[in-house]
Tab-separated table of C-alpha atoms and ligand atoms in Angstrom:
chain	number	residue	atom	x	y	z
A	1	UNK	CA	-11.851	-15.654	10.692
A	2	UNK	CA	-9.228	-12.730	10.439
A	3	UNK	CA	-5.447	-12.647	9.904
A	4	UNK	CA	-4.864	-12.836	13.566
A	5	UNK	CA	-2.463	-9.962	13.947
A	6	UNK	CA	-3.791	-7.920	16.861
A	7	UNK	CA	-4.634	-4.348	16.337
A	8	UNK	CA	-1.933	-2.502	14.920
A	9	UNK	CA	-2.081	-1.810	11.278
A	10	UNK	CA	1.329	-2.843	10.164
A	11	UNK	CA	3.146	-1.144	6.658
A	12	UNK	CA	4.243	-4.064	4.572
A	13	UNK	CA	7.522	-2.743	3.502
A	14	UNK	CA	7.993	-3.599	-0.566
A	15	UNK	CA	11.273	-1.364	-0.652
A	16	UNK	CA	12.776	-3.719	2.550
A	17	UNK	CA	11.567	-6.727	1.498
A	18	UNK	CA	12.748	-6.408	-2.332
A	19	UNK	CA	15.961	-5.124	-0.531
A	20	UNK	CA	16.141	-8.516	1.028
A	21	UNK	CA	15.391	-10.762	-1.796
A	22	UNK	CA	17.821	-8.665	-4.222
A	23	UNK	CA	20.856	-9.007	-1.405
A	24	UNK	CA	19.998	-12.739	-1.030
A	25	UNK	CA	20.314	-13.120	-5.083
A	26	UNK	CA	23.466	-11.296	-5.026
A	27	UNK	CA	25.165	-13.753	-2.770
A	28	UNK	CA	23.634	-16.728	-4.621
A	29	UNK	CA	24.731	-15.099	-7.851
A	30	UNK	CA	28.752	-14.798	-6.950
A	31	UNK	CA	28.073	-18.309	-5.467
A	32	UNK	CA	27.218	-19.313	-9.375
A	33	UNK	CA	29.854	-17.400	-10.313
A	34	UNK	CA	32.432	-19.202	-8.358
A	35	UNK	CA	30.930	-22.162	-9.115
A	36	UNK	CA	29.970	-22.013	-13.366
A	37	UNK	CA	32.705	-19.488	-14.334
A	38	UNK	CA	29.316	-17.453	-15.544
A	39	UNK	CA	26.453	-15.205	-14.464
A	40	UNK	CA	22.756	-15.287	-15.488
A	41	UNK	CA	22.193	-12.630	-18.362
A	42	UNK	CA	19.074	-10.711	-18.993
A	43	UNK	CA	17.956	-9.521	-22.424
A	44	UNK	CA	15.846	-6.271	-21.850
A	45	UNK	CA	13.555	-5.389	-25.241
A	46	UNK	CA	11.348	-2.286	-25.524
A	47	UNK	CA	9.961	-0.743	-28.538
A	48	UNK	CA	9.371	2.435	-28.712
A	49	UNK	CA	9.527	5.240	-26.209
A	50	UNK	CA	6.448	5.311	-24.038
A	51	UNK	CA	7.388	7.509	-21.061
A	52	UNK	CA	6.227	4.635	-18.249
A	53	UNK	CA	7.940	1.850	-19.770
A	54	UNK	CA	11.346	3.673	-20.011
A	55	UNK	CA	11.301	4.318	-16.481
A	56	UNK	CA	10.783	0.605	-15.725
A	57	UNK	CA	13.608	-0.362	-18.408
A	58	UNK	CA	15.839	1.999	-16.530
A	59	UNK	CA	14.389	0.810	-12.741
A	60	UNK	CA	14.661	-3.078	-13.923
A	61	UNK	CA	18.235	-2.709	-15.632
A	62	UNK	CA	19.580	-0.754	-12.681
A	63	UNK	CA	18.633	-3.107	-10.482
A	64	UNK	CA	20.017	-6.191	-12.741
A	65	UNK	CA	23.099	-5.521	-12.624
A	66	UNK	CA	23.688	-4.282	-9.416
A	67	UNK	CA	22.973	-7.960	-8.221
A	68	UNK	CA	25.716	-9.226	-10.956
A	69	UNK	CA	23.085	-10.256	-13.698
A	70	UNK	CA	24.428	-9.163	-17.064
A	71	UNK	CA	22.013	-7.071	-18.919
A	72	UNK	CA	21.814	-7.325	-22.762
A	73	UNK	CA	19.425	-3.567	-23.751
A	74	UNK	CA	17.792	-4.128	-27.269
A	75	UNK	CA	16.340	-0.422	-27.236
A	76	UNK	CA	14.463	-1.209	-30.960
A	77	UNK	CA	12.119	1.891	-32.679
A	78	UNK	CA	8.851	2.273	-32.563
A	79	UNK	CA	8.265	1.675	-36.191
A	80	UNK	CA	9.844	-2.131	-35.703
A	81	UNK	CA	7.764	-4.808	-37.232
A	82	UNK	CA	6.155	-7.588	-35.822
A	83	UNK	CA	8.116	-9.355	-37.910
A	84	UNK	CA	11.426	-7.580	-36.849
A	85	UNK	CA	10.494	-7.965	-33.376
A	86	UNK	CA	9.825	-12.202	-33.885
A	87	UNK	CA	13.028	-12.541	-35.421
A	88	UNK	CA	14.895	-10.591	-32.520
A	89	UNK	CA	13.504	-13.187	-29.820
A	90	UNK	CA	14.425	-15.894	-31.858
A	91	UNK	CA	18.253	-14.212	-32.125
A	92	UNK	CA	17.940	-14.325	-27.886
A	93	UNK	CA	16.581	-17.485	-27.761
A	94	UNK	CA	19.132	-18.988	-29.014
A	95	UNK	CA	21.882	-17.253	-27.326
A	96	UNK	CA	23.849	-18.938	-24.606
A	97	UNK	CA	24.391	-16.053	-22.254
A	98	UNK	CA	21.103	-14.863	-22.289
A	99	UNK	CA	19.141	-16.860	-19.933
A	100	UNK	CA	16.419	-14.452	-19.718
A	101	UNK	CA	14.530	-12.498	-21.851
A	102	UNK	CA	12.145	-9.688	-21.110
A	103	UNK	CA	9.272	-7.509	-23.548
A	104	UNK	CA	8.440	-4.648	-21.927
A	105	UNK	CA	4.904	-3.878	-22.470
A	106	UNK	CA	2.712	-2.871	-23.848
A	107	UNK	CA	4.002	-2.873	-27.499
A	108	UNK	CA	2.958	-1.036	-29.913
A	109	UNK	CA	-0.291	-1.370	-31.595
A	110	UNK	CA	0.760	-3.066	-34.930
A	111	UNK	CA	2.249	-5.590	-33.254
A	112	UNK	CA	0.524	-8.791	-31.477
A	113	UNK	CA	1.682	-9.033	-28.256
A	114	UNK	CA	0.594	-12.863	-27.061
A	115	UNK	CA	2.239	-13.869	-29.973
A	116	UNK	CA	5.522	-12.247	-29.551
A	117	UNK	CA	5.403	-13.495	-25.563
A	118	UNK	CA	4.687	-17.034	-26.937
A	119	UNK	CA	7.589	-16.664	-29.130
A	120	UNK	CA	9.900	-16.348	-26.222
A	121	UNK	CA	11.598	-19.555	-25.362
A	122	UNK	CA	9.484	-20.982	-22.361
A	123	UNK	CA	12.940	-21.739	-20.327
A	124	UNK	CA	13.843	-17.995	-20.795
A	125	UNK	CA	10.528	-16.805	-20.105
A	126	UNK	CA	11.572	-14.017	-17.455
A	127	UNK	CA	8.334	-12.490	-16.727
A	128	UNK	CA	6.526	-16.078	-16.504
A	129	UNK	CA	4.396	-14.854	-19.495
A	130	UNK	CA	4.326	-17.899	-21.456
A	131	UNK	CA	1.695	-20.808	-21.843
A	132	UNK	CA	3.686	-22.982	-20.619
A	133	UNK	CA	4.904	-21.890	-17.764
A	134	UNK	CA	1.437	-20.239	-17.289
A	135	UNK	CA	0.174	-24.214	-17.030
A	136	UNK	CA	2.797	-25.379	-15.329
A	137	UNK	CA	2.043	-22.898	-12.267
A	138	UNK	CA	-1.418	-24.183	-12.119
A	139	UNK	CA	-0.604	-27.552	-11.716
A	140	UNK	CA	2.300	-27.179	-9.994
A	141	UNK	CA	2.784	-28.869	-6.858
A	142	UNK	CA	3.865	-26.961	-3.690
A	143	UNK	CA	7.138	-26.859	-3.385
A	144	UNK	CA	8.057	-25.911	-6.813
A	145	UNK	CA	10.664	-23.989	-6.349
A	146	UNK	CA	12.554	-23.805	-10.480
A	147	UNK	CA	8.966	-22.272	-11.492
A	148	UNK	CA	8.797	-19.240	-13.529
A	149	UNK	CA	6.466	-17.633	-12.082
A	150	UNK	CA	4.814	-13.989	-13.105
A	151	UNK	CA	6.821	-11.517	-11.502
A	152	UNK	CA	4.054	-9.136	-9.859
A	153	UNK	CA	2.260	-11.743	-7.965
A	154	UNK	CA	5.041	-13.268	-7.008
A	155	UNK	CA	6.132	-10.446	-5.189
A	156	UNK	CA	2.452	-10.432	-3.208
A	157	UNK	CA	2.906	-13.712	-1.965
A	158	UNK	CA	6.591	-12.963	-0.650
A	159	UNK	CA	4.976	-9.965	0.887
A	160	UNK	CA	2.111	-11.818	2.213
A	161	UNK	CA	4.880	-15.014	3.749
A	162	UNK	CA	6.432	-11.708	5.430
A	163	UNK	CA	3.674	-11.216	7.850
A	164	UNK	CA	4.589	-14.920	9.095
A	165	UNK	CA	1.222	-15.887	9.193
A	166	UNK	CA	-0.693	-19.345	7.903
A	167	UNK	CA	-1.921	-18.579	4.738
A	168	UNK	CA	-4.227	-22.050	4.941
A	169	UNK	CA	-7.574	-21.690	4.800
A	170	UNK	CA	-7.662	-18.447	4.816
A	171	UNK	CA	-10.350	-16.363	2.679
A	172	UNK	CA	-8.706	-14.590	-0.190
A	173	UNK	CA	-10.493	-12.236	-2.606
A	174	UNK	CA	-8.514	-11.028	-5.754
A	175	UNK	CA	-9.936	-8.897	-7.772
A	176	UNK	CA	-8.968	-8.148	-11.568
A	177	UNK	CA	-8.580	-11.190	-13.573
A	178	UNK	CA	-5.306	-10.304	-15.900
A	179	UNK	CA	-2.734	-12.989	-16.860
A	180	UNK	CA	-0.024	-10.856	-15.677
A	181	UNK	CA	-1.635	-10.373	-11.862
A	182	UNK	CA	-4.872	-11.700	-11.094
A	183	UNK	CA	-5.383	-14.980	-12.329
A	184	UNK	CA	-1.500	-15.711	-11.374
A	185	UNK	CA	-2.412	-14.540	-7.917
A	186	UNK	CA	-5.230	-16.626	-7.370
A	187	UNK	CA	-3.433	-19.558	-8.634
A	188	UNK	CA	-0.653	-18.943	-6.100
A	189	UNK	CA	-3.292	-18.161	-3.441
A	190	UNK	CA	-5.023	-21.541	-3.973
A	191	UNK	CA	-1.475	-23.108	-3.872
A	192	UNK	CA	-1.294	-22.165	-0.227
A	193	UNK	CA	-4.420	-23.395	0.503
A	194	UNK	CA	-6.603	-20.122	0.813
A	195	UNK	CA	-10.222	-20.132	-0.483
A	196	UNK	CA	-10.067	-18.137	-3.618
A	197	UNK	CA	-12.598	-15.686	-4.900
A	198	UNK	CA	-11.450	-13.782	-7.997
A	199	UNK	CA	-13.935	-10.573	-8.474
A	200	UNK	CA	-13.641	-8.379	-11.879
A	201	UNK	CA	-15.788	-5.634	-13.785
A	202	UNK	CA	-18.873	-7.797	-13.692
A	203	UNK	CA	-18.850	-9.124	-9.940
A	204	UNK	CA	-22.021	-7.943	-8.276
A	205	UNK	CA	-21.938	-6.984	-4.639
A	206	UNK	CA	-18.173	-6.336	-4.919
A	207	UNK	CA	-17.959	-4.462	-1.377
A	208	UNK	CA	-19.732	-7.264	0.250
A	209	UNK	CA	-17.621	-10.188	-1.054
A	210	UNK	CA	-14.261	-7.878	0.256
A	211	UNK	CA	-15.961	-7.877	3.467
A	212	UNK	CA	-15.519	-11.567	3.680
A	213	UNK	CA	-11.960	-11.630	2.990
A	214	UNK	CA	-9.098	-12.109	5.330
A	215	UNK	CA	-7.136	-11.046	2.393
A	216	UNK	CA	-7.402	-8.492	-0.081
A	217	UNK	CA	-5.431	-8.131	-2.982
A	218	UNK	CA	-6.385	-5.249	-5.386
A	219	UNK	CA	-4.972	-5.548	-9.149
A	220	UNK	CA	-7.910	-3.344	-11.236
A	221	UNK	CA	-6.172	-0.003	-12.042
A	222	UNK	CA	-8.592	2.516	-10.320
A	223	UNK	CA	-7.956	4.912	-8.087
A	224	UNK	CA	-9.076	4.570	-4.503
A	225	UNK	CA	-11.956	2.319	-5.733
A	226	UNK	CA	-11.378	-0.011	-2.791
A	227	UNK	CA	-13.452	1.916	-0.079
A	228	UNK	CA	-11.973	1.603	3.683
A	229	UNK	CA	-15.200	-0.236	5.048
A	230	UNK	CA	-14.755	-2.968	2.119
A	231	UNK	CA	-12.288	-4.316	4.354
A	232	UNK	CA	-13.144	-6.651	7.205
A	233	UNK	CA	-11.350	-5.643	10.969
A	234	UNK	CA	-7.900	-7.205	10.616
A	235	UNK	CA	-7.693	-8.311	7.378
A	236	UNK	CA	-4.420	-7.752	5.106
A	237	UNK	CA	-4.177	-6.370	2.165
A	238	UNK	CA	-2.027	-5.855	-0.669
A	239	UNK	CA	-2.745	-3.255	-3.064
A	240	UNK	CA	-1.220	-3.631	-7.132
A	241	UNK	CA	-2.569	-0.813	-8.207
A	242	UNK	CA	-0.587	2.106	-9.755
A	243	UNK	CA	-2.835	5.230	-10.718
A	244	UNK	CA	-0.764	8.327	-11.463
A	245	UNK	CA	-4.183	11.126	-10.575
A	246	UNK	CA	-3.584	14.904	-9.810
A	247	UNK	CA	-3.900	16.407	-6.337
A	248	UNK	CA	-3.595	19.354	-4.835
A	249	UNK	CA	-0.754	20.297	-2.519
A	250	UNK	CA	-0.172	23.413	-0.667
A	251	UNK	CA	-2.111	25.481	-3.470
A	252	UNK	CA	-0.328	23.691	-6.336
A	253	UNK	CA	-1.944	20.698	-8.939
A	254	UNK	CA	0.632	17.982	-9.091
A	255	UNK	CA	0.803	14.461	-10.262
A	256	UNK	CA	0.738	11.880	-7.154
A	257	UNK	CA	0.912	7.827	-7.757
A	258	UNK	CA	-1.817	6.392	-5.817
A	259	UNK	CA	-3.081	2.365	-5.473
A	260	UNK	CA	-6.278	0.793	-6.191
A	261	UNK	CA	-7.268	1.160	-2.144
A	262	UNK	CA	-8.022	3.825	-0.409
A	263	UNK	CA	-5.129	3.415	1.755
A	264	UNK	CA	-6.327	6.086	4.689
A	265	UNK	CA	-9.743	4.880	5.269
A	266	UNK	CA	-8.500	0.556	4.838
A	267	UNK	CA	-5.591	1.180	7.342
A	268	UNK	CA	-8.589	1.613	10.164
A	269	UNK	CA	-9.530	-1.723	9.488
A	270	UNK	CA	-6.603	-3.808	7.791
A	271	UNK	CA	-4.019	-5.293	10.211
A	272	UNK	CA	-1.399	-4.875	7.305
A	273	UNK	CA	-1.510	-3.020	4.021
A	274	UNK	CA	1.035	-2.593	1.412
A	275	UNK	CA	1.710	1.271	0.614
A	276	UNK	CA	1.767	2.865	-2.868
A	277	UNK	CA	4.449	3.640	-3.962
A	278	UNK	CA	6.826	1.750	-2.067
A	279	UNK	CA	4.352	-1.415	-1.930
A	280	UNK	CA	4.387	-4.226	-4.665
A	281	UNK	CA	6.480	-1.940	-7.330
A	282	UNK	CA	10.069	-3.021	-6.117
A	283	UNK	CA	8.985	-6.622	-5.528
A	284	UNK	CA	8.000	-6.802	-9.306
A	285	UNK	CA	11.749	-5.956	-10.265
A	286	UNK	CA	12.937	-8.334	-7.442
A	287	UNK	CA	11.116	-11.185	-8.848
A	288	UNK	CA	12.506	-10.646	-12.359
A	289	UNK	CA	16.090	-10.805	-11.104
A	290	UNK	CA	14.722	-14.306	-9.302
A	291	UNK	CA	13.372	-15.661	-12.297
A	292	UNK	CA	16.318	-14.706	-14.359
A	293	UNK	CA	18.702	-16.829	-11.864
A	294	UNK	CA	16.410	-19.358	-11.841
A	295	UNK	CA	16.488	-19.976	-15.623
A	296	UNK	CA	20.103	-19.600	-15.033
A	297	UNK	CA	20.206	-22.302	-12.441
A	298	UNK	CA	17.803	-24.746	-14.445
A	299	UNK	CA	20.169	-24.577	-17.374
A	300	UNK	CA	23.638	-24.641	-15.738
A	301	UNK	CA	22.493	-27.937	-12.575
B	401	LIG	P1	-5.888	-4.924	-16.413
B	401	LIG	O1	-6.479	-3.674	-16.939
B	401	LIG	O2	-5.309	-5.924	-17.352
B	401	LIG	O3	-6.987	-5.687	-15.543
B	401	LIG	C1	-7.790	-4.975	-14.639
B	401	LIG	C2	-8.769	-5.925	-14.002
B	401	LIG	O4	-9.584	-5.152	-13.134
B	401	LIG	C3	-9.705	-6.600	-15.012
B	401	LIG	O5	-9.808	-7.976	-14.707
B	401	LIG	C4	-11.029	-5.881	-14.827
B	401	LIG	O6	-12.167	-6.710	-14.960
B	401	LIG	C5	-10.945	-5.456	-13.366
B	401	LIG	N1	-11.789	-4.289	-13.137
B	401	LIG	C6	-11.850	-3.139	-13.844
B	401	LIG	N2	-12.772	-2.307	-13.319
B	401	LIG	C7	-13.310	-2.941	-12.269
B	401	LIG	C8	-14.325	-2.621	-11.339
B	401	LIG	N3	-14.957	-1.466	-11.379
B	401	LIG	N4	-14.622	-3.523	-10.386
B	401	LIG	C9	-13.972	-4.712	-10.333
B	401	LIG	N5	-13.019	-5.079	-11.185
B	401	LIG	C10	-12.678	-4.204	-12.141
B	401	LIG	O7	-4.819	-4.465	-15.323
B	401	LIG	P2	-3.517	-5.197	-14.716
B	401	LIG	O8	-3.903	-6.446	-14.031
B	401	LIG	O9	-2.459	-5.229	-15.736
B	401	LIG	O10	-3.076	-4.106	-13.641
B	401	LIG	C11	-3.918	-3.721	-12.578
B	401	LIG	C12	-3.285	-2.579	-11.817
B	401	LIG	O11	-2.033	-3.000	-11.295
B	401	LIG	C13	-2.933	-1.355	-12.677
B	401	LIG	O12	-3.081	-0.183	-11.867
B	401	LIG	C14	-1.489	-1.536	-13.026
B	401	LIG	O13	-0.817	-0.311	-13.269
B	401	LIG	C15	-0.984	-2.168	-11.761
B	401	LIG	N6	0.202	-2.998	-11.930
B	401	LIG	C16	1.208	-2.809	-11.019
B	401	LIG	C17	2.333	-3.561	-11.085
B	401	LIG	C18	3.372	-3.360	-10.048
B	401	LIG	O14	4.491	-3.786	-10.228
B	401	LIG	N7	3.049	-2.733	-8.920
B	401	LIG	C19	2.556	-4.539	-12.141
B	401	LIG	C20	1.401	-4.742	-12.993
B	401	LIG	C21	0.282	-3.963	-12.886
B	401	LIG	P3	-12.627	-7.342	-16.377
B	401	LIG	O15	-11.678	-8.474	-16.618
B	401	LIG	O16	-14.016	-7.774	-16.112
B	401	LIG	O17	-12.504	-6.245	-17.378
């Protein structure tokens, strides 16, 4: 069974798509607006200064409040306590104008990190961290549309739902098992009614059970590890993977972001593949606004 998308290899567009969504929550967010008197508001925490996660403060704020979602920065040192950090959630949760909160991870290494996500208030969860709403997506039915849901695979699906195609039955291999992407995917993916496969470090035969997919999704965090005949004649795939490597160009070493697929050699085969960058990145930050309106919406309907 493939996709069924003929033979071009099509570019699944993250930086349209996200465009989409994030124009679609604007207009639903002056709607609120009109309608409450108020706007959803997003506490943004990071501790400490790692390079990567200031660059996804800055990309995730930016992008906040250009759809109208206030943004509350807690920008704390890196010598904050876990202790500190506990009683700072606690502060959000119980603001009324904060509707959603987001860690930026990782934190630093004195401080436990499940515990400060479970410490978030599960109803201002905005990265869909939580237990709770970790459960609640896996025995969610269907439709559930006032889910929070974790951002990143989130984002996949909308991509995949793109390509207009029935998602039933289908065969879909995930591989990496993390909370944050691959056992959210899967859960998703079986919510659609694919047959699920989740691979991981100790899967044996890895290439073979890709070849048996109709969709890929890669979320392991290694360059190019997905080889181009891994993946079957038509099949679609999304690639999570963000590997910054070095690579020469015209003469010169310089840094390049690559994905988890070799994206040359599985665009012979694949009848759509996301691109990195440009791929899942901007859907991430898409989904975060969504989940912050929806934890709007749930408390203000
Ligand atoms: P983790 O390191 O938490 O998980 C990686 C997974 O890959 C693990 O389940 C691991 O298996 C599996 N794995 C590692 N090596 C292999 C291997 N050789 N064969 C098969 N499976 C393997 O990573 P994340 O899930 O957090 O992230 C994955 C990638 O996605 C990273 O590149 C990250 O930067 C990127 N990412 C991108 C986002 C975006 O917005 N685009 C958002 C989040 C992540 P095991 O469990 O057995 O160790």
């Amino acid at each position: 069974m493939n996709i069924g998308r003929g033979n071009l290899t099509s570019l699944i567009n993250g930086n349209e798509i996200a465009q989409n969504l994030r124009n679609e929550l604007k207009e639903e967010i002056d709607d609120l607006k009109i309608k409450t008197g108020k706007v959803p508001g997003l506490a943004v925490v990071q501790v400490g200064n790692v390079a990567a996660s200031s660059v996804y403060v800055k990309a995730k704020t930016k992008s906040a409040k250009e759809v109208g979602i206030d943004v509350f920065d807690h920008h704390l040192p890196e010598e904050t306590t876990e202790e500190e950090l506990l009683k700072i959630v606690n502060t959000l949760n119980n603001q009324d104008k904060v509707n959603g909160i987001l860690v930026q991870l990782p934190l630093p290494k004195n401080i436990n990190e499940q515990l400060v996500l479970d410490s978030i208030h599960p109803e201002k969860d905005a990265d869909g961290f939580h237990p709770l709403n970790v459960g609640k997506l896996s025995i969610a039915s269907h439709n559930d549309e006032n889910l929070l849901i974790p951002c990143t695979p989130y984002g996949c699906l909308i991509m995949l739902k793109s390509l207009g195609v029935d998602l039933s039955g289908k065969n879909a291999v995930v591989i990496g098992r993390s909370n944050i992407v691959g056992k959210p995917m899967a859960q998703l993916l079986l919510k659609e009614s694919c047959t699920v496969t989740i691979a991981h470090s100790r899967t044996k035969n890895i290439d073979e059970v890709c070849k048996k997919a109709d969709i890929v999704i890669a979320a392991v965090g290694r360059p190019k590890m997905v080889k181009g005949d891994w993946i079957k004649k038509e099949a679609v795939v999304i690639d999570v993977g963000i590997n910054r490597i070095k690579s020469e160009v015209e003469g010169e070493i310089k840094n390049k972001l690559v994905g988890d697929v070799d994206f040359d050699e599985a665009s012979k085969n694949a009848s759509a593949i996301t691109p990195v960058p440009g791929g899942v990145g901007p859907m991430t930050i898409a989904c975060l606004l969504r989940n912050t309106t929806i934890a709007f919406k749930n408390k203000n309907q």
